[in-house]
Amino acid sequence: MNHQNHITPVNMAPSDQTDASAGTRNQQWLKQYHQSHAHVFGTPLRVLDHGRGVYVWDVDGHKYLDFLAGIAVNTLGYAHPTWLQAIEKQASQIAHISNYFASVPQISLAQKMLEIAQAPAGSLVYFANSGTEANEAALKLARLYGRTLTSADKPARILALNHGFHGRTLGALSATWKPAIRTPYQPLLPAFDFIPANDMAALQQAFEPTDQTGKNQQAPVAAIILEIIQGEAGVCPLNAAYLKAVRQLCDQHQALLIIDEVQTGMGRTGIWFAFQNENLCEGITPDVVTFAKGIASGFPMGGIIIFGQQYASLFTPGIHGSTFGGNPLAAAAALATIDVITRENLLGNARERGRQLQQGIMSCGNPLFKSVRGTGLLQAIELTHPCAHAVASWALDHGLIINAVAANAIRLAPPLIIQAEDLQAGINILAAVPQDLADD
Ligand SMILES: Cc1ncc(COP(=O)(O)O)c(C=O)c1O
């Protein structure tokens, strides 16, 4: 059924304009944005004012159903009372302390992270403030580990996958594939090698002592960093056999397996971490897991879990650090997020709503939609032709926030609190997307 007739644009009514000659409030604020912000993000889509649950409102008062959640960040949606209370209480108690001191929320959170990751005895947590910083810490750990395998003047290699995304600071960028964001910053860090995802032969070759020609020696591999579902690449899962081979080769060659769960972690795929998915990762234990995005439901935080004492002991006093890492406010927001995920069974909800989303999209009758991929509430719709930006723009004009993650793919990552009715409302808008849209 096509719902096109029932879907009306939300943000085109001239009556909303405060002063027609000055434009809408969105336009006025965006003009000032441009005059005051470095232009790294292009033009923001709207200027948002507030949010409640799974809805946000812009400065002109238009309401949007949010199927992006700040890019898989707002686990609990907007202004969840438990999250709000936790931050308010912590702010009134103690907000920031530096790492010369510790706080109870920080300690409790580290314990909780070890518990939900089912990390073995001796495992430890390091807190940072974002995904890129989490990966930065993991890569620094890998460099330290590499020094135990080879000399510093011929560093052990770190493998990363084509289409992988790990962040934009120079270290994490060195493991990030996309040429458009890498090239302007070259030279990046040495001894990073990219291999195609899900390619067994290339994986095997990367661990060999000589390169493909058989003539040149290769340094040993210190680590491989990967996402189990490549989020920024368009929500593309690795396959189970490949992941098994990665773990085996890491064991065989004493290399670290770093799993980047920045986007997939903290319940997004219907389990705490994607590496706990038995279908995809049976028997696979990582050596390092990185997390950020959804952990504190909108409060900036990231970090790593180092599995086992052998690797955890590589970090010694002074070797790495951060002013804000483990900040009590962020830790309180994260503890509240984990508490609500557990109490409200948001893992189960993510699994169920994920199934509803897949079925709803595939049965909605929109011929633009070729397939849906992903797990839980991290999904992407593959389109029949490259018009994702036009689709996202049309949806926004009709009250739904979605993301053109690739030219022919739409990413859907609503808050984990979303209920069946709101999810269906979003599917109805998607069902009504016209077929004749084309990207500029
Ligand atoms: C898998 C993955 N790793 C790392 C990052 C970088 O996170 P941040 O933007 O918080 O630095 C992202 C961001 O999209 C991501 O998806």
PDB file of C-alpha atoms in Angstrom, residues 77-176:
ATOM      1  CA  GLY A  77      15.824   9.313  22.661  1.00  0.00           C
ATOM      2  CA  TYR A  78      15.479  12.834  23.995  1.00  0.00           C
ATOM      3  CA  ALA A  79      15.078  14.005  27.611  1.00  0.00           C
ATOM      4  CA  HIS A  80      14.574  10.549  29.105  1.00  0.00           C
ATOM      5  CA  PRO A  81      13.659  11.245  32.762  1.00  0.00           C
ATOM      6  CA  THR A  82      16.138   8.727  34.249  1.00  0.00           C
ATOM      7  CA  TRP A  83      19.008  10.069  32.156  1.00  0.00           C
ATOM      8  CA  LEU A  84      18.049  13.657  32.919  1.00  0.00           C
ATOM      9  CA  GLN A  85      17.829  13.042  36.659  1.00  0.00           C
ATOM     10  CA  ALA A  86      21.187  11.250  36.691  1.00  0.00           C
ATOM     11  CA  ILE A  87      22.922  14.178  34.984  1.00  0.00           C
ATOM     12  CA  GLU A  88      21.208  16.774  37.168  1.00  0.00           C
ATOM     13  CA  LYS A  89      22.083  14.886  40.346  1.00  0.00           C
ATOM     14  CA  GLN A  90      25.687  14.336  39.282  1.00  0.00           C
ATOM     15  CA  ALA A  91      26.086  17.981  38.182  1.00  0.00           C
ATOM     16  CA  SER A  92      24.879  19.172  41.573  1.00  0.00           C
ATOM     17  CA  GLN A  93      27.247  16.765  43.312  1.00  0.00           C
ATOM     18  CA  ILE A  94      30.504  16.931  41.312  1.00  0.00           C
ATOM     19  CA  ALA A  95      30.890  17.508  37.575  1.00  0.00           C
ATOM     20  CA  HIS A  96      34.570  17.264  36.714  1.00  0.00           C
ATOM     21  CA  ILE A  97      37.607  16.153  38.683  1.00  0.00           C
ATOM     22  CA  SER A  98      40.601  15.415  36.331  1.00  0.00           C
ATOM     23  CA  ASN A  99      42.370  12.088  36.326  1.00  0.00           C
ATOM     24  CA  TYR A 100      44.417  12.955  39.405  1.00  0.00           C
ATOM     25  CA  PHE A 101      41.234  11.833  41.143  1.00  0.00           C
ATOM     26  CA  ALA A 102      38.588   9.186  40.630  1.00  0.00           C
ATOM     27  CA  SER A 103      34.817   9.211  41.069  1.00  0.00           C
ATOM     28  CA  VAL A 104      32.320   6.537  42.071  1.00  0.00           C
ATOM     29  CA  PRO A 105      30.300   6.732  38.789  1.00  0.00           C
ATOM     30  CA  GLN A 106      33.487   6.255  36.774  1.00  0.00           C
ATOM     31  CA  ILE A 107      34.502   3.196  38.802  1.00  0.00           C
ATOM     32  CA  SER A 108      30.978   1.729  38.700  1.00  0.00           C
ATOM     33  CA  LEU A 109      30.798   2.269  34.950  1.00  0.00           C
ATOM     34  CA  ALA A 110      34.132   0.532  34.303  1.00  0.00           C
ATOM     35  CA  GLN A 111      32.891  -2.456  36.327  1.00  0.00           C
ATOM     36  CA  LYS A 112      29.614  -2.438  34.416  1.00  0.00           C
ATOM     37  CA  MET A 113      31.386  -2.330  31.038  1.00  0.00           C
ATOM     38  CA  LEU A 114      33.559  -5.322  31.970  1.00  0.00           C
ATOM     39  CA  GLU A 115      30.421  -7.153  33.065  1.00  0.00           C
ATOM     40  CA  ILE A 116      28.339  -6.506  29.933  1.00  0.00           C
ATOM     41  CA  ALA A 117      31.294  -7.293  27.660  1.00  0.00           C
ATOM     42  CA  GLN A 118      31.791 -10.547  29.606  1.00  0.00           C
ATOM     43  CA  ALA A 119      35.475  -9.713  29.749  1.00  0.00           C
ATOM     44  CA  PRO A 120      37.732 -12.228  31.525  1.00  0.00           C
ATOM     45  CA  ALA A 121      39.559 -11.557  34.807  1.00  0.00           C
ATOM     46  CA  GLY A 122      42.384  -9.055  34.407  1.00  0.00           C
ATOM     47  CA  SER A 123      40.539  -7.052  31.730  1.00  0.00           C
ATOM     48  CA  LEU A 124      40.536  -3.253  32.118  1.00  0.00           C
ATOM     49  CA  VAL A 125      38.714  -0.194  30.774  1.00  0.00           C
ATOM     50  CA  TYR A 126      40.108   3.130  29.537  1.00  0.00           C
ATOM     51  CA  PHE A 127      37.682   6.046  29.109  1.00  0.00           C
ATOM     52  CA  ALA A 128      37.901   8.690  26.380  1.00  0.00           C
ATOM     53  CA  ASN A 129      35.381  11.188  24.970  1.00  0.00           C
ATOM     54  CA  SER A 130      34.518  10.072  21.449  1.00  0.00           C
ATOM     55  CA  GLY A 131      34.789   7.235  18.963  1.00  0.00           C
ATOM     56  CA  THR A 132      37.928   8.480  17.307  1.00  0.00           C
ATOM     57  CA  GLU A 133      39.645   8.876  20.680  1.00  0.00           C
ATOM     58  CA  ALA A 134      38.577   5.379  21.663  1.00  0.00           C
ATOM     59  CA  ASN A 135      40.201   4.022  18.507  1.00  0.00           C
ATOM     60  CA  GLU A 136      43.207   6.248  19.038  1.00  0.00           C
ATOM     61  CA  ALA A 137      43.720   4.551  22.416  1.00  0.00           C
ATOM     62  CA  ALA A 138      43.293   1.096  20.884  1.00  0.00           C
ATOM     63  CA  LEU A 139      45.792   1.877  18.119  1.00  0.00           C
ATOM     64  CA  LYS A 140      48.308   3.239  20.619  1.00  0.00           C
ATOM     65  CA  LEU A 141      47.925   0.029  22.592  1.00  0.00           C
ATOM     66  CA  ALA A 142      48.533  -1.902  19.367  1.00  0.00           C
ATOM     67  CA  ARG A 143      51.708   0.105  18.729  1.00  0.00           C
ATOM     68  CA  LEU A 144      52.946  -0.668  22.227  1.00  0.00           C
ATOM     69  CA  TYR A 145      52.167  -4.308  21.644  1.00  0.00           C
ATOM     70  CA  GLY A 146      53.902  -4.192  18.251  1.00  0.00           C
ATOM     71  CA  ARG A 147      57.117  -3.184  19.977  1.00  0.00           C
ATOM     72  CA  THR A 148      57.131  -6.529  21.719  1.00  0.00           C
ATOM     73  CA  LEU A 149      57.131  -8.204  18.281  1.00  0.00           C
ATOM     74  CA  THR A 150      59.653  -6.107  16.367  1.00  0.00           C
ATOM     75  CA  SER A 151      61.951  -3.125  16.697  1.00  0.00           C
ATOM     76  CA  ALA A 152      60.656   0.471  16.709  1.00  0.00           C
ATOM     77  CA  ASP A 153      62.466   1.347  13.451  1.00  0.00           C
ATOM     78  CA  LYS A 154      60.499  -1.338  11.592  1.00  0.00           C
ATOM     79  CA  PRO A 155      57.100  -1.104  13.268  1.00  0.00           C
ATOM     80  CA  ALA A 156      54.737  -4.042  13.302  1.00  0.00           C
ATOM     81  CA  ARG A 157      51.822  -3.503  10.932  1.00  0.00           C
ATOM     82  CA  ILE A 158      48.222  -2.701  11.757  1.00  0.00           C
ATOM     83  CA  LEU A 159      45.643  -4.085   9.345  1.00  0.00           C
ATOM     84  CA  ALA A 160      42.387  -2.297   8.560  1.00  0.00           C
ATOM     85  CA  LEU A 161      39.601  -3.075   6.119  1.00  0.00           C
ATOM     86  CA  ASN A 162      38.591  -1.346   2.926  1.00  0.00           C
ATOM     87  CA  HIS A 163      35.462   0.738   3.582  1.00  0.00           C
ATOM     88  CA  GLY A 164      36.099   0.716   7.341  1.00  0.00           C
ATOM     89  CA  PHE A 165      35.576   3.906   9.330  1.00  0.00           C
ATOM     90  CA  HIS A 166      37.343   4.512  12.632  1.00  0.00           C
ATOM     91  CA  GLY A 167      37.441   8.291  13.068  1.00  0.00           C
ATOM     92  CA  ARG A 168      39.078  11.482  11.940  1.00  0.00           C
ATOM     93  CA  THR A 169      41.982  12.153  14.285  1.00  0.00           C
ATOM     94  CA  LEU A 170      45.250  11.341  12.548  1.00  0.00           C
ATOM     95  CA  GLY A 171      45.759   7.922  14.156  1.00  0.00           C
ATOM     96  CA  ALA A 172      42.201   6.694  13.636  1.00  0.00           C
ATOM     97  CA  LEU A 173      42.195   8.276  10.174  1.00  0.00           C
ATOM     98  CA  SER A 174      45.227   6.151   9.317  1.00  0.00           C
ATOM     99  CA  ALA A 175      42.944   3.120   9.782  1.00  0.00           C
ATOM    100  CA  THR A 176      40.008   4.738   7.959  1.00  0.00           C
TER     101      THR A 176
END
